[in-house]
CSV table of C-alpha atoms in Angstrom, one decimal:
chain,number,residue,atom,x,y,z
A,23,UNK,CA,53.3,131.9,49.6
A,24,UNK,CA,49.6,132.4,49.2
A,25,UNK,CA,47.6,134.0,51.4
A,26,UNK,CA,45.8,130.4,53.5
A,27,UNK,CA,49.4,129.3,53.9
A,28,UNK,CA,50.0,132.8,56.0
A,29,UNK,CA,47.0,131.7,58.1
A,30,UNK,CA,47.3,128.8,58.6
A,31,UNK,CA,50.9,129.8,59.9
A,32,UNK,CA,49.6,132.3,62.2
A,33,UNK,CA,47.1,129.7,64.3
A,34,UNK,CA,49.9,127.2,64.5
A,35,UNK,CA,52.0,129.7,65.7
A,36,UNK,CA,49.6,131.0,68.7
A,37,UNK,CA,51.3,129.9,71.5
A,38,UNK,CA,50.0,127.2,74.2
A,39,UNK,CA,48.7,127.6,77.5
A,40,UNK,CA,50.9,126.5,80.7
A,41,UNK,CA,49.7,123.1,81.4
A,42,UNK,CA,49.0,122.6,85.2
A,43,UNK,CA,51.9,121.1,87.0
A,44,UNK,CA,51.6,118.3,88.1
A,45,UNK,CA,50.9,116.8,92.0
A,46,UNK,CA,48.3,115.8,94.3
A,47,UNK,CA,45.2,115.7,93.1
A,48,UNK,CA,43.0,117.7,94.3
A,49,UNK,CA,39.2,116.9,94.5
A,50,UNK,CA,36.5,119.4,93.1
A,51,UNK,CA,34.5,121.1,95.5
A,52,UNK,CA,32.0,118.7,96.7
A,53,UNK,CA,28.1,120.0,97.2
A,54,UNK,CA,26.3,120.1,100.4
A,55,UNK,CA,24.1,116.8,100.2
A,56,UNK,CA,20.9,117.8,101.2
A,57,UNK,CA,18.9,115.0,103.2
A,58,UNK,CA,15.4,114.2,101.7
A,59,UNK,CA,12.6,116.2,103.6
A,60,UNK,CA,11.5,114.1,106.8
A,61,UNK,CA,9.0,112.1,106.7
A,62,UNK,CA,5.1,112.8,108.7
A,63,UNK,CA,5.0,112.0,112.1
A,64,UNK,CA,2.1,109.2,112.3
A,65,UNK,CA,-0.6,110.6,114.0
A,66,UNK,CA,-1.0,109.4,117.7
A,67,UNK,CA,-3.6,107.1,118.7
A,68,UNK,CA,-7.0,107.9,119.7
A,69,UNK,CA,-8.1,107.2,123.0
A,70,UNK,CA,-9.7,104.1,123.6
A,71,UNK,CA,-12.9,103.8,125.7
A,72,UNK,CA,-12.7,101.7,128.6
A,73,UNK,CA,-14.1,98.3,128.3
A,74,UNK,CA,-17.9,98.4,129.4
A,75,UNK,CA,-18.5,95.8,132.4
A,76,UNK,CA,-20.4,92.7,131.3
A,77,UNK,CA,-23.3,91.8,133.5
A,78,UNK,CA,-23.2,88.6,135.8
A,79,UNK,CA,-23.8,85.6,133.9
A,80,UNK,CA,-27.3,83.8,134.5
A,81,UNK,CA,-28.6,80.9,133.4
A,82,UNK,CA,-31.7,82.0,133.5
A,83,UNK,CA,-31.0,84.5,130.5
A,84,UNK,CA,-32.1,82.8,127.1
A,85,UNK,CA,-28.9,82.3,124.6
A,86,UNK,CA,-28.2,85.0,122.8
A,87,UNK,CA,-28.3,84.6,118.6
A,88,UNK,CA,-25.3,84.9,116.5
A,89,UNK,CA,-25.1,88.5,115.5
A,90,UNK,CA,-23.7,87.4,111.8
A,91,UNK,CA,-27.2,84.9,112.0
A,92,UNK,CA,-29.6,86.9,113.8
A,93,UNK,CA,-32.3,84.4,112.6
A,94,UNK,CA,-30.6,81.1,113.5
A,95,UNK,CA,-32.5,79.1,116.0
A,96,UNK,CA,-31.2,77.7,119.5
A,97,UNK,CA,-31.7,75.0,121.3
A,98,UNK,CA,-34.9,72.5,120.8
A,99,UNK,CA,-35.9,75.0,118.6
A,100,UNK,CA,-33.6,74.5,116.1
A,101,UNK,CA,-35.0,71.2,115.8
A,102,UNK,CA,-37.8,70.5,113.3
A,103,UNK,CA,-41.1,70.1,114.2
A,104,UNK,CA,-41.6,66.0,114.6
A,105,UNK,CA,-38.2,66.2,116.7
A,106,UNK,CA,-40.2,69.2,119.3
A,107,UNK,CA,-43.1,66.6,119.8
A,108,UNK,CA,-40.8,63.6,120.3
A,109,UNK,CA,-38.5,65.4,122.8
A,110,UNK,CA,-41.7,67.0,124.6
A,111,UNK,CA,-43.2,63.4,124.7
A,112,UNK,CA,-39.8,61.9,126.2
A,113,UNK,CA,-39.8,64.6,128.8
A,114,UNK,CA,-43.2,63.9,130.0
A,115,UNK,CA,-42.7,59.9,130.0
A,116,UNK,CA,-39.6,60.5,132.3
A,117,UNK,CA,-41.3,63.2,134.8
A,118,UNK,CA,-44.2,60.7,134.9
A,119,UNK,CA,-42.1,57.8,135.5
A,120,UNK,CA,-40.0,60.1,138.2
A,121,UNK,CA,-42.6,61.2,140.3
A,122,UNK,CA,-44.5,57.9,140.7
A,123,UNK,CA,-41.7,56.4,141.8
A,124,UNK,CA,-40.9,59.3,144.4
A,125,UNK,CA,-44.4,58.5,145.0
A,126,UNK,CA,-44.0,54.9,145.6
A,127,UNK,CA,-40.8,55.1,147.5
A,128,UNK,CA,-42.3,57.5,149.7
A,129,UNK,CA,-45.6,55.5,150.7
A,130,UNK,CA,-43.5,52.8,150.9
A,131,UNK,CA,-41.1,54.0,153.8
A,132,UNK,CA,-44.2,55.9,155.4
A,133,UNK,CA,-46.2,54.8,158.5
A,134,UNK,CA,-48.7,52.6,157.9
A,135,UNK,CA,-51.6,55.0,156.9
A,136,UNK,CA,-55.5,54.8,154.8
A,137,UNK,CA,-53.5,54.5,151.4
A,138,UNK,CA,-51.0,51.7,152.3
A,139,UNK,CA,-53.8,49.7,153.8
A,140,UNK,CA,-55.7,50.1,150.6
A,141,UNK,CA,-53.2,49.8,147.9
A,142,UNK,CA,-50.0,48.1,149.4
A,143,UNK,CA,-49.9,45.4,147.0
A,144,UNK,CA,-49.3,47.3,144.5
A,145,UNK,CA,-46.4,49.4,146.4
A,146,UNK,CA,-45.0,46.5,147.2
A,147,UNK,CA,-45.1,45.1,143.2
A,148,UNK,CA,-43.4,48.2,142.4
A,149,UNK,CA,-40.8,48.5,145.0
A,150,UNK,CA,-39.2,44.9,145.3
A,151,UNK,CA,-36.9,43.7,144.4
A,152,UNK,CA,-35.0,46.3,142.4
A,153,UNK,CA,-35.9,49.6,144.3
A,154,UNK,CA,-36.5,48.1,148.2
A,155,UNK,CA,-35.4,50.4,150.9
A,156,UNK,CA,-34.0,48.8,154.6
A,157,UNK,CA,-35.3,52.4,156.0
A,158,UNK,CA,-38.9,53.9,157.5
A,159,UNK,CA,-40.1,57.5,157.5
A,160,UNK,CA,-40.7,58.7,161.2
A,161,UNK,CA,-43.8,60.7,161.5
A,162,UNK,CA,-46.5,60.7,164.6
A,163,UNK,CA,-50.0,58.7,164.4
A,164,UNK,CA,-52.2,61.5,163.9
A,165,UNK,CA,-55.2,61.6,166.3
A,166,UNK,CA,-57.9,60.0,165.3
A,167,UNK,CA,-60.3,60.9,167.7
A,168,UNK,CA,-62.5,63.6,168.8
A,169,UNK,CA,-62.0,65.3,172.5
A,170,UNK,CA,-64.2,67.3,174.0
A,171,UNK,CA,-63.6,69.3,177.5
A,172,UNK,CA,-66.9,69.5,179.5
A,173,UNK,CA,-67.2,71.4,182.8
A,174,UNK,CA,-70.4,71.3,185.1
A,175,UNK,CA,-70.1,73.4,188.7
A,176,UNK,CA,-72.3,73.6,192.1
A,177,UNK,CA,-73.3,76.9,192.5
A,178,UNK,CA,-74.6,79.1,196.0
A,179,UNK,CA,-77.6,81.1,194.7
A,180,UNK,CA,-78.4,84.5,196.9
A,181,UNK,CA,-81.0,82.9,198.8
A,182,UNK,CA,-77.9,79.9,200.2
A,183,UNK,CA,-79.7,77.0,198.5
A,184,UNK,CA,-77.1,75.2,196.0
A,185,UNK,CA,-77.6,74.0,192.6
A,186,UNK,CA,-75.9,72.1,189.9
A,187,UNK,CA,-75.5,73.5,186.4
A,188,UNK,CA,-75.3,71.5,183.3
A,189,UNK,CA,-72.3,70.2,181.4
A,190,UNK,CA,-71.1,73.4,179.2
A,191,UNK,CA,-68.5,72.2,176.3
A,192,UNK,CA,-65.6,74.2,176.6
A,193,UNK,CA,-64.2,72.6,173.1
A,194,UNK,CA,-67.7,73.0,171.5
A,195,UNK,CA,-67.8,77.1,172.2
A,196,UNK,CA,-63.6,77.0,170.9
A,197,UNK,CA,-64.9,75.9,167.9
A,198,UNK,CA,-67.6,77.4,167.2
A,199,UNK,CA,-65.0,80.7,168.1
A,200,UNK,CA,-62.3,79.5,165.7
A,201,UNK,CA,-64.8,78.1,162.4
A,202,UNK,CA,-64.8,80.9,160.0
A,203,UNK,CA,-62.4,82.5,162.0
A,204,UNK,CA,-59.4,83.5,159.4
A,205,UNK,CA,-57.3,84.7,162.0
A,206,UNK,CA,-58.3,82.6,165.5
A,207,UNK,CA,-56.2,83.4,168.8
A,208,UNK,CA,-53.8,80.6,170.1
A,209,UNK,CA,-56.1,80.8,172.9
A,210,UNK,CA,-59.0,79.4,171.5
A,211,UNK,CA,-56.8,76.8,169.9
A,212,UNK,CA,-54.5,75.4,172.3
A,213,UNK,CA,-55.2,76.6,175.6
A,214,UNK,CA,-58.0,74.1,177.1
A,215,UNK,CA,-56.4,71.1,174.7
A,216,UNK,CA,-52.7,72.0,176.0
A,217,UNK,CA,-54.6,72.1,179.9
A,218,UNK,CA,-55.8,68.8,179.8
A,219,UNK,CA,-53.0,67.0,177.5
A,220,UNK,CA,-51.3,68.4,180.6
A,221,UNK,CA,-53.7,67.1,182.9
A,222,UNK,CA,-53.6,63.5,181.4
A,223,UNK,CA,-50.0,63.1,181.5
A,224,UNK,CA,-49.3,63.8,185.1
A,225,UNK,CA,-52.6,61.5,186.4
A,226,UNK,CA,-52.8,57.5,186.6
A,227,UNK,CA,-55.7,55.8,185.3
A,228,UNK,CA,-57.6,56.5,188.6
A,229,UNK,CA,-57.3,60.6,188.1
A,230,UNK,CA,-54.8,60.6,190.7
A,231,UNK,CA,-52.1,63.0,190.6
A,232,UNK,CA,-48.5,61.8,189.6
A,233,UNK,CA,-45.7,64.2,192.1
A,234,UNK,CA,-45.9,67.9,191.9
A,235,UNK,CA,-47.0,68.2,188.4
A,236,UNK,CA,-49.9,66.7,188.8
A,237,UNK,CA,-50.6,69.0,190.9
A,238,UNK,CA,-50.1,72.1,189.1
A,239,UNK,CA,-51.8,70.3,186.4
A,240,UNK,CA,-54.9,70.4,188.1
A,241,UNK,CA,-54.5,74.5,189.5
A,242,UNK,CA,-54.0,74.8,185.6
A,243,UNK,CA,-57.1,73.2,184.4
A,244,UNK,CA,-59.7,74.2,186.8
A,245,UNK,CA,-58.7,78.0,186.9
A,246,UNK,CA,-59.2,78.0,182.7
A,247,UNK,CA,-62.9,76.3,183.7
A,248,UNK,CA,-63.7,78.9,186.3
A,249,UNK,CA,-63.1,81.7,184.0
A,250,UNK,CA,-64.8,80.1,181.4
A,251,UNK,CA,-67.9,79.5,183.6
A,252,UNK,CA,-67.2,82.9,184.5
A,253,UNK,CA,-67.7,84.1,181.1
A,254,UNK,CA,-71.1,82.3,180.6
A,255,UNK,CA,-71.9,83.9,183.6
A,256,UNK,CA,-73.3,79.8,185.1
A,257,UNK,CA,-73.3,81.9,188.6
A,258,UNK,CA,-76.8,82.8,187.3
A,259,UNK,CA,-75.6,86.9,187.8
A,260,UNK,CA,-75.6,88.7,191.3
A,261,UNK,CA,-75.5,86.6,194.7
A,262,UNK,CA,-74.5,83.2,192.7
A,263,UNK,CA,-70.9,81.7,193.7
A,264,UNK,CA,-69.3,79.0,192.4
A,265,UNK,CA,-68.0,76.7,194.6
A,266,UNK,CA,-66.6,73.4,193.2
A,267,UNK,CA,-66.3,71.7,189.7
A,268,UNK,CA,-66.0,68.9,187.8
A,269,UNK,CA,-64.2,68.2,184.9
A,270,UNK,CA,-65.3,65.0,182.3
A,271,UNK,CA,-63.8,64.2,178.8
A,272,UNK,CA,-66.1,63.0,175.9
A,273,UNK,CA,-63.9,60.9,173.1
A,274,UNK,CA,-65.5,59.7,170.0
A,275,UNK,CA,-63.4,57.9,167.5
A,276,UNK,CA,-63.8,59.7,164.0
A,277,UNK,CA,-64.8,57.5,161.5
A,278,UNK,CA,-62.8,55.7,158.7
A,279,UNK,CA,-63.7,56.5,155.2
A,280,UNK,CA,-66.5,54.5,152.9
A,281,UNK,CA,-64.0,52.7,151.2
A,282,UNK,CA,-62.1,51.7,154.0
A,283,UNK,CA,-62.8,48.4,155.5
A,284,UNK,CA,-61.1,48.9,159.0
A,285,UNK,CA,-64.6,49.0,162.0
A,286,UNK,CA,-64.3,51.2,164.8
A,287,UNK,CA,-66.6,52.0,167.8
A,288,UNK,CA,-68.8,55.2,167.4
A,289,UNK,CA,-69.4,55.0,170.8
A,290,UNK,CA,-68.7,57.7,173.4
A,291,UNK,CA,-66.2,57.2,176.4
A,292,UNK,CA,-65.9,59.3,179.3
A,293,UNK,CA,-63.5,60.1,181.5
A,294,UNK,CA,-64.7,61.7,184.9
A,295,UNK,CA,-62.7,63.9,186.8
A,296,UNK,CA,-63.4,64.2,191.0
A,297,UNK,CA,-65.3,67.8,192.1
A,298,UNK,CA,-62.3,70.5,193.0
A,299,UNK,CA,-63.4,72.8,195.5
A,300,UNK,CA,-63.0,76.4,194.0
A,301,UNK,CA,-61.2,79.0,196.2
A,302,UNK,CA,-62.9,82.2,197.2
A,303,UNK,CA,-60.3,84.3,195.2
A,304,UNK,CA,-61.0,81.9,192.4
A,305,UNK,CA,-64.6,82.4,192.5
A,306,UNK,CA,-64.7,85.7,192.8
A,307,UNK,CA,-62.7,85.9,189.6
A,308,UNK,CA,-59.5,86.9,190.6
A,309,UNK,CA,-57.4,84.6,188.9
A,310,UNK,CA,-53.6,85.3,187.5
């Protein structure tokens, strides 16, 4: 035998590992699975700001643009320029035509006054048939006269002889007090004209007194005379007493306008009170 046959011999000869017997199988150590690394935490959420409170809505406020067109126009201004004019023309037509016919309407259901007299045909065009109104407006005939208060007194000079003054107009020197007057005292407005509105609607048509008020009406009126003659001093200074008055209206009708074709009398009337004995209290100026 040659020497590769001894070898090859020798390695088939080595003898065999023990194979493992055989029975459950048993599973190779597993690894520790290791879970993937967590994830970041999203951050938390900022604070948000309270909502700011809106101011009240008013109409008043102009519109406020559109912040994406800041230069976008509103209202009639968004309109071109021909379309301004016509809308400002249509405006003025209807606040025309409004307030003549407020106009109308009113003169219409009004009192019979100057204008109506003048120009109630052409009212009368404009209210009937469509706009006629079964209604009047209530409102109190303004005076149309001129009153004047005028006093006159018999007076006992110092010496015992008597005289009689002249007429002094109470409602001239109230005047006179209140023209230019920017701040006059409702004294020298209404208290003689109240006195003898008083006086007037508490006497018949022969200055006699009507009941008790009539009465007072009378104490009224010729205490506000004796301090007025008081205050002109008509006693003619020391010794002079007044001892009885008289009281006499003067009422002139005021006169219509040029245009106006209504005639009225210019002409005075007077009304002529008896003579009231003045008290010695009274006289002597002690009056409440």
């Amino acid at each position: 035998m040659d020497a590769n046959d001894g070898r090859s011999n020798a390695s088939e000869e080595r003898p065999r590992e023990p194979a493992a017997p055989e029975g459950p199988h048993v599973p190779a150590q597993q690894l520790p699975q290791l879970s993937p690394p967590p994830s970041p935490s999203p951050p938390p959420p900022e604070p948000q700001a309270p909502p700011q409170p809106q101011p009240p809505y008013d109409p008043a406020d102009p519109p406020t643009a559109d912040p994406a067109h800041p230069d976008a126009r509103i209202g009639v201004g968004a309109l071109s320029l021909r379309y301004q004019v016509g809308a400002a023309l249509a405006v003025a037509v209807v606040a025309v035509a409004a307030l003549v016919h407020l106009g109308m309407v009113f003169l219409h259901v009004a009192p019979s006054n100057t204008v109506t007299k003048q120009h109630g045909k052409a009212i009368d065009e404009w209210i009937y048939p469509e706009f006629e109104q079964n209604w009047k407006l209530f409102a109190p005939n303004p005076l149309q006269q001129n009153i004047e208060v005028q006093v006159r007194a018999d007076v006992r000079t110092a010496d015992g002889t008597t005289r009689t003054t002249g007429w002094y107009d109470l409602s001239a020197e109230d005047g006179a007090a209140i023209d230019g007057n920017l701040l006059p005292s409702h004294t020298e407005q209404n208290e003689l004209r109240r006195a003898w509105d008083f006086l007037t609607a508490t006497h018949d048509s022969s200055n006699r007194p009507i009941g008790l008020r009539g009465t007072l009406a009378e104490t009224y009126l010729r205490r506000i005379v004796v301090l007025r003659l008081d205050r002109d001093d008509a006693a003619g200074g020391q010794g002079g007493v007044v001892q009885r008055v008289q009281v006499r209206s003067r009422t002139t009708n005021v006169p219509p306008p040029e245009w106006s074709d209504e005639q009225v009398s210019t002409t005075p009337q007077y009304r002529l009170l008896p003579w009231w004995p003045v008290p010695a209290d009274e006289a002597a100026g002690d009056v409440r």
